[in-house]
Amino acid sequence: MRNKILDILSSSQGEFISGESISETLEITRAAVWKQIKNLKDAGYVIEGQTKKGYRLLSTPCFLDQWALKKELRTNTLCKELYLFEELPSTNEYCKDLVRQGASHGTVVIAKKQTQGHGRMQRSWESPLGGLWLSVILKPSLNLGEVAKLTLSTGVALGETLRQLYDIPVGIKWPNDIVVEGKKIAGILGEVVGEWNTVHTLILGIGINGNFPRNALSPDLPATTLQDILQKDIDLNLLARELLRQLEKEVSSLEAGDSQGLLRRWTGLALGIGEEVIIQRANQIFKGIFKGIRENGELILEIDGQEMNFSSGEVSLRSEKDYSPNQSSRK
Ligand code: BT5
């Protein structure tokens, strides 16, 4: 009923629509209409009511809401199925259950808050209320090697979305940290599930620090939030929609075989290319020039004229100015 009222209000495109006409269309009492409108207002919808004219929808809430998110979703395959939770341990873990139950390509799971969000190698991911904690189930027409590139595609989609919506100087720190002025604002976790030989399923987890202050996170993290940067709350539904649209574009481009395009777009957003960087692998330190990445996402480091490749699982990258030399080093 709630969504039907929203459909009616939004279809009148800003014009007033009488309580009587809503009650007739939905075959409910005027009092029931009034109650639903009150609930919607309490949920953050701004609805103007005038005794003679009726109601009109002025704006949708900026916090996550299923109807508001799906309203202007311009995707073809992503988000046909949407699960939105007040709280989950982890949206990626929830997706794993859905995959076991046969969830389809493009299913999206969002939680307003996560209690056991995680990053790569089971590192913890802090996910307070106000962020966008989202996972997408993808079953793309790609072989396993290509599927792995989708985390690069997600970095591009995320970088483009944040630049276009908020005009902020985001960059990608290899392999896939999304950073503003040296501080992480979003992270990506891609997990391939399923057997060899079957359709490869990828769960793409994306976490964006949205409408909460920086101090809601542990003080030692080099992190920032959109609220801190923009000094206002943003519409999380719009952010999710635009991100899914950009992601769909990237998935299609990879399915069409355009790895070179992906590499070009990734490089355009990457931080530190051409600069001297430090790579730490276990206790070894490698210092060299960050030349870029290979098509498979490996980082190319030039050391004394020789190129070395590093894959993301095992190393961490720092620019030389961030490096504090009180750690064991060999090179
Ligand atoms: C990531 O891992 O950056 C991937 C994060 C993916 C989170 C999403 S949220 C939706 C989905 N459900 C999940 O359970 N996960 C995904 P990694 O590169 O391993 O970075 C993890 C490190 O980032 C931690 O060890 C902290 O140092 C730092 N960190 C933790 N929470 C953070 C936050 N909210 N903002 C910035 N940095 C954070």
Coordinates of C-alpha atoms and ligand atoms in Angstrom, one line a residue:
M1 CA 0.0 0.0 0.0
R2 CA 2.8 2.4 1.0
N3 CA 4.5 1.9 -2.4
K4 CA 1.2 2.2 -4.3
I5 CA 0.7 5.6 -2.7
L6 CA 4.2 6.6 -3.6
D7 CA 3.6 5.5 -7.2
I8 CA 0.5 7.6 -7.4
L9 CA 2.1 10.7 -5.8
S10 CA 5.2 10.4 -8.1
S11 CA 3.1 9.9 -11.2
S12 CA 1.4 13.3 -10.6
Q13 CA 4.8 14.9 -11.2
G14 CA 4.7 17.5 -8.4
E15 CA 1.0 18.4 -8.9
F16 CA -1.4 18.0 -6.0
I17 CA -3.5 14.9 -5.9
S18 CA -6.6 14.7 -3.7
G19 CA -6.9 12.2 -0.8
E20 CA -10.2 11.3 -2.2
S21 CA -8.8 10.2 -5.5
I22 CA -6.1 8.2 -3.8
S23 CA -8.6 6.5 -1.6
E24 CA -10.8 5.7 -4.6
T25 CA -8.0 4.3 -6.7
L26 CA -6.7 2.1 -3.9
E27 CA -10.1 1.3 -2.4
I28 CA -9.1 2.4 1.1
T29 CA -10.6 5.0 3.4
R30 CA -9.5 8.6 3.5
A31 CA -8.3 7.9 7.1
A32 CA -6.1 5.1 5.8
V33 CA -4.6 7.3 3.2
W34 CA -3.9 10.0 5.8
K35 CA -2.2 7.3 8.0
Q36 CA 0.0 6.1 5.2
I37 CA 1.0 9.7 4.3
K38 CA 1.9 10.3 7.9
N39 CA 4.1 7.1 8.0
L40 CA 5.8 8.2 4.8
K41 CA 6.5 11.6 6.3
D42 CA 8.0 9.9 9.4
A43 CA 10.1 7.8 7.1
G44 CA 11.7 11.0 5.5
Y45 CA 9.5 11.6 2.5
V46 CA 8.6 15.3 2.2
I47 CA 4.9 15.4 1.3
E48 CA 3.0 18.7 1.3
G49 CA -0.7 18.4 2.3
Q50 CA -3.3 21.1 1.6
T51 CA -6.9 20.8 2.8
K52 CA -8.5 21.6 -0.5
K53 CA -5.9 20.4 -2.9
G54 CA -4.6 17.1 -1.4
Y55 CA -1.0 15.9 -1.3
R56 CA 2.1 16.3 -3.4
L57 CA 5.5 14.6 -3.1
L58 CA 8.3 17.2 -2.8
S59 CA 11.3 15.0 -2.1
T60 CA 12.4 11.4 -1.3
P61 CA 14.6 10.6 1.7
C62 CA 18.3 10.7 1.5
F63 CA 18.7 7.6 3.6
L64 CA 18.3 4.1 2.0
D65 CA 14.7 3.3 1.0
Q66 CA 13.7 0.5 -1.4
W67 CA 11.1 2.6 -3.3
A68 CA 13.3 5.7 -3.6
L69 CA 16.2 3.6 -4.7
K70 CA 14.3 1.7 -7.4
K71 CA 12.3 4.8 -8.6
E72 CA 14.7 6.0 -11.3
L73 CA 17.0 3.0 -11.5
R74 CA 18.3 3.0 -15.1
T75 CA 19.8 -0.4 -15.3
N76 CA 18.9 -3.3 -17.5
T77 CA 20.2 -6.3 -15.6
L78 CA 21.5 -5.1 -12.2
C79 CA 19.1 -4.8 -9.2
K80 CA 16.1 -6.6 -10.7
E81 CA 16.1 -8.3 -7.3
L82 CA 16.9 -6.0 -4.3
Y83 CA 17.2 -6.9 -0.7
L84 CA 17.5 -4.0 1.8
F85 CA 18.1 -4.7 5.5
E86 CA 18.3 -2.6 8.5
E87 CA 21.3 -4.6 9.7
L88 CA 23.3 -7.6 8.5
P89 CA 26.6 -9.2 9.7
S90 CA 27.9 -8.8 6.1
T91 CA 26.2 -8.3 2.7
N92 CA 28.9 -10.4 1.0
E93 CA 28.1 -13.3 3.4
Y94 CA 24.4 -12.9 2.8
C95 CA 25.0 -13.1 -0.9
K96 CA 26.9 -16.4 -0.5
D97 CA 23.7 -17.9 1.0
L98 CA 21.6 -16.4 -1.9
V99 CA 24.0 -17.9 -4.4
R100 CA 23.6 -21.3 -2.8
Q101 CA 19.8 -20.9 -3.2
G102 CA 20.3 -20.1 -6.9
A103 CA 20.1 -16.2 -6.9
S104 CA 20.2 -14.7 -10.3
H105 CA 22.7 -12.3 -12.0
G106 CA 22.3 -8.8 -10.8
T107 CA 20.8 -9.5 -7.4
V108 CA 21.7 -6.7 -5.0
V109 CA 21.9 -6.8 -1.2
I110 CA 22.2 -3.7 0.9
A111 CA 22.4 -3.2 4.6
K112 CA 22.1 0.1 6.4
K113 CA 24.6 -1.2 8.9
Q114 CA 27.0 -4.2 9.1
T115 CA 28.1 -5.8 12.3
Q116 CA 30.8 -8.1 10.8
G117 CA 31.7 -6.3 7.5
H118 CA 35.0 -7.5 6.2
G119 CA 37.7 -6.6 3.6
R120 CA 40.3 -8.7 1.9
M121 CA 42.0 -11.5 3.9
Q122 CA 39.3 -11.2 6.6
R123 CA 40.4 -7.8 7.6
S124 CA 37.5 -6.0 9.3
W125 CA 35.5 -3.3 7.6
E126 CA 33.8 -0.8 9.8
S127 CA 30.3 -0.2 8.6
P128 CA 28.2 2.2 10.8
L129 CA 24.7 3.4 10.0
G130 CA 24.8 6.0 7.2
G131 CA 27.2 4.3 4.8
L132 CA 26.4 2.4 1.7
W133 CA 27.2 -1.3 2.3
L134 CA 26.2 -3.1 -0.8
S135 CA 26.9 -6.4 -2.6
V136 CA 26.1 -7.5 -6.1
I137 CA 25.9 -11.0 -7.4
L138 CA 27.3 -11.3 -10.9
K139 CA 27.2 -14.2 -13.3
P140 CA 28.9 -12.6 -16.3
S141 CA 29.7 -14.2 -19.6
L142 CA 33.4 -14.2 -18.9
N143 CA 36.1 -16.8 -18.2
L144 CA 37.7 -16.9 -14.8
G145 CA 40.7 -14.7 -15.8
E146 CA 38.3 -12.1 -17.0
V147 CA 36.0 -12.3 -14.0
A148 CA 39.0 -11.3 -11.8
K149 CA 39.2 -8.0 -13.7
L150 CA 35.7 -7.1 -12.5
T151 CA 37.2 -5.7 -9.3
L152 CA 39.2 -3.2 -11.5
S153 CA 35.9 -2.4 -13.3
T154 CA 34.3 -1.8 -9.9
G155 CA 37.0 0.6 -9.0
V156 CA 36.4 2.5 -12.2
A157 CA 32.6 2.5 -11.7
L158 CA 33.0 3.8 -8.1
G159 CA 35.6 6.5 -9.0
E160 CA 33.5 7.7 -11.9
T161 CA 30.3 7.8 -9.8
L162 CA 31.9 9.8 -7.0
R163 CA 33.6 12.2 -9.4
Q164 CA 30.4 12.8 -11.4
L165 CA 28.0 13.1 -8.5
Y166 CA 30.1 15.1 -6.1
D167 CA 32.9 16.5 -8.1
I168 CA 35.5 15.4 -5.6
P169 CA 39.1 14.4 -6.4
V170 CA 38.8 10.7 -6.0
G171 CA 41.5 8.3 -7.1
I172 CA 42.2 4.6 -7.0
K173 CA 45.1 3.4 -4.9
W174 CA 46.2 0.0 -6.3
P175 CA 44.7 -2.5 -6.1
N176 CA 41.3 -1.1 -5.3
D177 CA 41.2 1.5 -2.5
I178 CA 39.1 4.5 -3.4
V179 CA 40.9 7.5 -1.9
V180 CA 40.4 11.2 -1.5
E181 CA 43.5 13.2 -0.5
G182 CA 45.2 10.2 0.8
K183 CA 42.3 8.9 2.9
K184 CA 40.2 5.9 2.1
I185 CA 36.5 6.7 1.4
A186 CA 35.5 3.3 -0.1
G187 CA 36.7 -0.2 -0.5
I188 CA 35.9 -3.1 -2.8
L189 CA 35.9 -6.8 -2.1
G190 CA 35.4 -9.3 -5.0
E191 CA 34.9 -12.9 -4.1
V192 CA 34.5 -15.7 -6.7
V193 CA 32.2 -18.4 -5.6
G194 CA 31.2 -21.7 -7.3
E195 CA 33.0 -24.5 -9.0
W196 CA 35.3 -24.6 -11.9
N197 CA 33.4 -25.6 -15.1
T198 CA 30.2 -24.0 -13.8
V199 CA 29.2 -20.4 -14.5
H200 CA 31.5 -18.3 -12.5
T201 CA 29.8 -16.2 -9.9
L202 CA 31.3 -13.2 -8.4
I203 CA 30.1 -11.4 -5.3
L204 CA 31.2 -7.8 -5.5
G205 CA 31.1 -6.0 -2.1
I206 CA 31.3 -2.3 -2.1
G207 CA 31.5 -0.1 1.0
I208 CA 31.3 3.7 0.8
N209 CA 31.7 5.9 3.8
G210 CA 28.6 8.1 3.3
N211 CA 26.4 10.0 5.8
F212 CA 28.4 9.7 9.0
P213 CA 31.2 11.7 10.5
R214 CA 34.8 10.6 10.3
N215 CA 34.9 10.1 14.0
A216 CA 32.4 7.2 13.8
L217 CA 35.4 5.2 12.6
S218 CA 38.4 4.1 14.6
P219 CA 40.8 7.1 15.0
D220 CA 43.8 5.2 13.6
L221 CA 42.3 4.6 10.2
P222 CA 43.5 6.9 7.3
A223 CA 39.8 7.3 6.3
T224 CA 37.3 10.0 5.4
T225 CA 33.6 10.1 4.7
L226 CA 31.4 11.9 2.1
Q227 CA 29.7 13.8 4.9
D228 CA 33.0 15.2 6.1
I229 CA 34.1 16.2 2.7
L230 CA 30.9 17.7 1.4
Q231 CA 29.7 19.0 4.8
K232 CA 26.2 17.7 4.1
D233 CA 24.3 14.5 3.8
I234 CA 24.0 12.9 0.3
D235 CA 21.1 11.0 -1.2
L236 CA 22.3 7.4 -0.7
N237 CA 19.6 6.1 -3.1
L238 CA 20.9 8.2 -5.9
L239 CA 24.5 7.1 -5.0
A240 CA 23.5 3.4 -5.2
R241 CA 21.6 3.9 -8.5
E242 CA 24.4 5.7 -10.2
L243 CA 26.9 3.2 -9.0
L244 CA 24.9 0.3 -10.3
R245 CA 24.5 2.0 -13.6
Q246 CA 28.2 2.7 -14.0
L247 CA 29.0 -0.9 -12.9
E248 CA 26.6 -2.3 -15.4
K249 CA 28.3 -0.3 -18.1
E250 CA 31.7 -1.6 -17.0
V251 CA 30.5 -5.2 -16.9
S252 CA 29.1 -5.0 -20.4
S253 CA 32.2 -3.4 -21.8
L254 CA 34.3 -6.3 -20.4
E255 CA 31.9 -8.8 -21.7
A256 CA 32.3 -7.1 -25.1
G257 CA 36.0 -7.8 -24.8
D258 CA 37.2 -4.3 -24.2
S259 CA 40.0 -5.0 -21.6
Q260 CA 42.1 -2.2 -23.1
G261 CA 39.3 0.3 -22.4
L262 CA 39.1 -0.8 -18.8
L263 CA 42.9 -0.5 -18.5
R264 CA 42.8 3.0 -19.9
R265 CA 39.9 4.1 -17.6
W266 CA 41.6 2.5 -14.6
T267 CA 44.9 4.2 -15.3
G268 CA 43.1 7.5 -15.7
L269 CA 41.9 7.3 -12.1
A270 CA 44.9 5.6 -10.6
L271 CA 47.2 7.4 -8.1
G272 CA 50.9 7.3 -8.1
I273 CA 51.7 6.1 -11.7
G274 CA 55.1 7.3 -12.7
E275 CA 56.0 8.0 -9.1
E276 CA 58.5 6.3 -6.8
V277 CA 56.6 3.9 -4.5
I278 CA 57.3 1.3 -1.9
I279 CA 55.9 -2.2 -2.0
Q280 CA 56.0 -4.4 1.0
R281 CA 55.8 -8.2 0.6
A282 CA 56.1 -10.0 3.9
N283 CA 59.3 -8.5 5.3
Q284 CA 60.7 -7.4 2.0
I285 CA 60.6 -3.9 0.8
F286 CA 60.8 -3.0 -2.9
K287 CA 61.4 0.5 -4.0
G288 CA 60.8 1.5 -7.6
I289 CA 58.8 3.4 -10.2
F290 CA 55.1 2.5 -10.4
K291 CA 54.7 1.9 -14.2
G292 CA 51.1 0.9 -14.3
I293 CA 49.2 -2.4 -14.3
R294 CA 49.0 -5.3 -16.6
E295 CA 45.6 -6.4 -18.0
N296 CA 45.3 -9.0 -15.2
G297 CA 45.6 -6.2 -12.6
E298 CA 49.2 -7.0 -11.6
L299 CA 51.2 -4.0 -10.6
I300 CA 54.4 -3.2 -12.7
L301 CA 57.3 -1.9 -10.7
E302 CA 60.5 -0.8 -12.4
I303 CA 63.5 -1.4 -10.3
D304 CA 66.9 -0.4 -11.8
G305 CA 65.5 -0.7 -15.3
Q306 CA 64.0 -4.1 -14.7
E307 CA 60.2 -4.7 -14.4
M308 CA 58.8 -6.8 -11.6
N309 CA 55.1 -7.8 -11.3
F310 CA 53.2 -7.9 -8.1
S311 CA 49.7 -9.4 -7.6
S312 CA 47.4 -7.8 -5.1
G313 CA 47.0 -10.6 -2.6
E314 CA 50.4 -10.4 -1.1
V315 CA 51.7 -6.9 -1.0
S316 CA 50.9 -3.4 0.2
L317 CA 51.8 -0.3 -1.7
R318 CA 52.8 3.1 -0.3
S319 CA 54.0 6.3 -1.8
E320 CA 57.4 7.1 -0.6
K321 CA 56.2 10.1 1.4
D322 CA 53.8 7.9 3.4
Y323 CA 56.4 5.4 4.2
S324 CA 57.7 5.3 7.8
P325 CA 61.0 3.6 7.7
N326 CA 60.8 2.1 11.2
Q327 CA 60.0 -1.3 9.6
S328 CA 62.3 -4.1 8.6
S329 CA 63.7 -3.6 5.1
R330 CA 65.9 -5.4 2.6
K331 CA 66.1 -3.1 -0.4
Ligands
BT5_1 C1 38.5 -3.4 1.5 O1 39.3 -4.4 2.1 O2 38.7 -2.2 1.3 C2 37.1 -4.0 1.1 C3 36.0 -3.4 1.9 C4 34.7 -4.0 1.4 C5 33.5 -3.7 2.3 C6 32.2 -4.1 1.7 S1 30.9 -3.4 2.5 C7 29.8 -4.4 1.7 C8 30.5 -5.8 1.6 N1 30.2 -6.6 2.8 C9 31.4 -6.9 3.4 O3 31.4 -7.6 4.5 N2 32.4 -6.3 2.8 C10 32.0 -5.6 1.6 P1 40.8 -4.1 2.4 O4 41.5 -3.5 1.2 O5 41.2 -5.4 2.9 O6 40.8 -3.0 3.5 C11 40.5 -3.3 4.8 C12 41.1 -2.2 5.7 O7 40.5 -0.9 5.5 C13 41.0 -2.5 7.2 O8 42.0 -3.4 7.6 C14 41.1 -1.1 7.8 O9 42.5 -0.7 7.8 C15 40.5 -0.2 6.7 N3 39.1 0.1 7.0 C16 38.2 -0.6 7.7 N4 37.0 0.0 7.7 C17 37.1 1.1 7.0 C18 36.3 2.2 6.6 N5 35.0 2.2 6.9 N6 36.8 3.2 5.9 C19 38.1 3.2 5.5 N7 39.0 2.3 5.9 C20 38.5 1.2 6.6

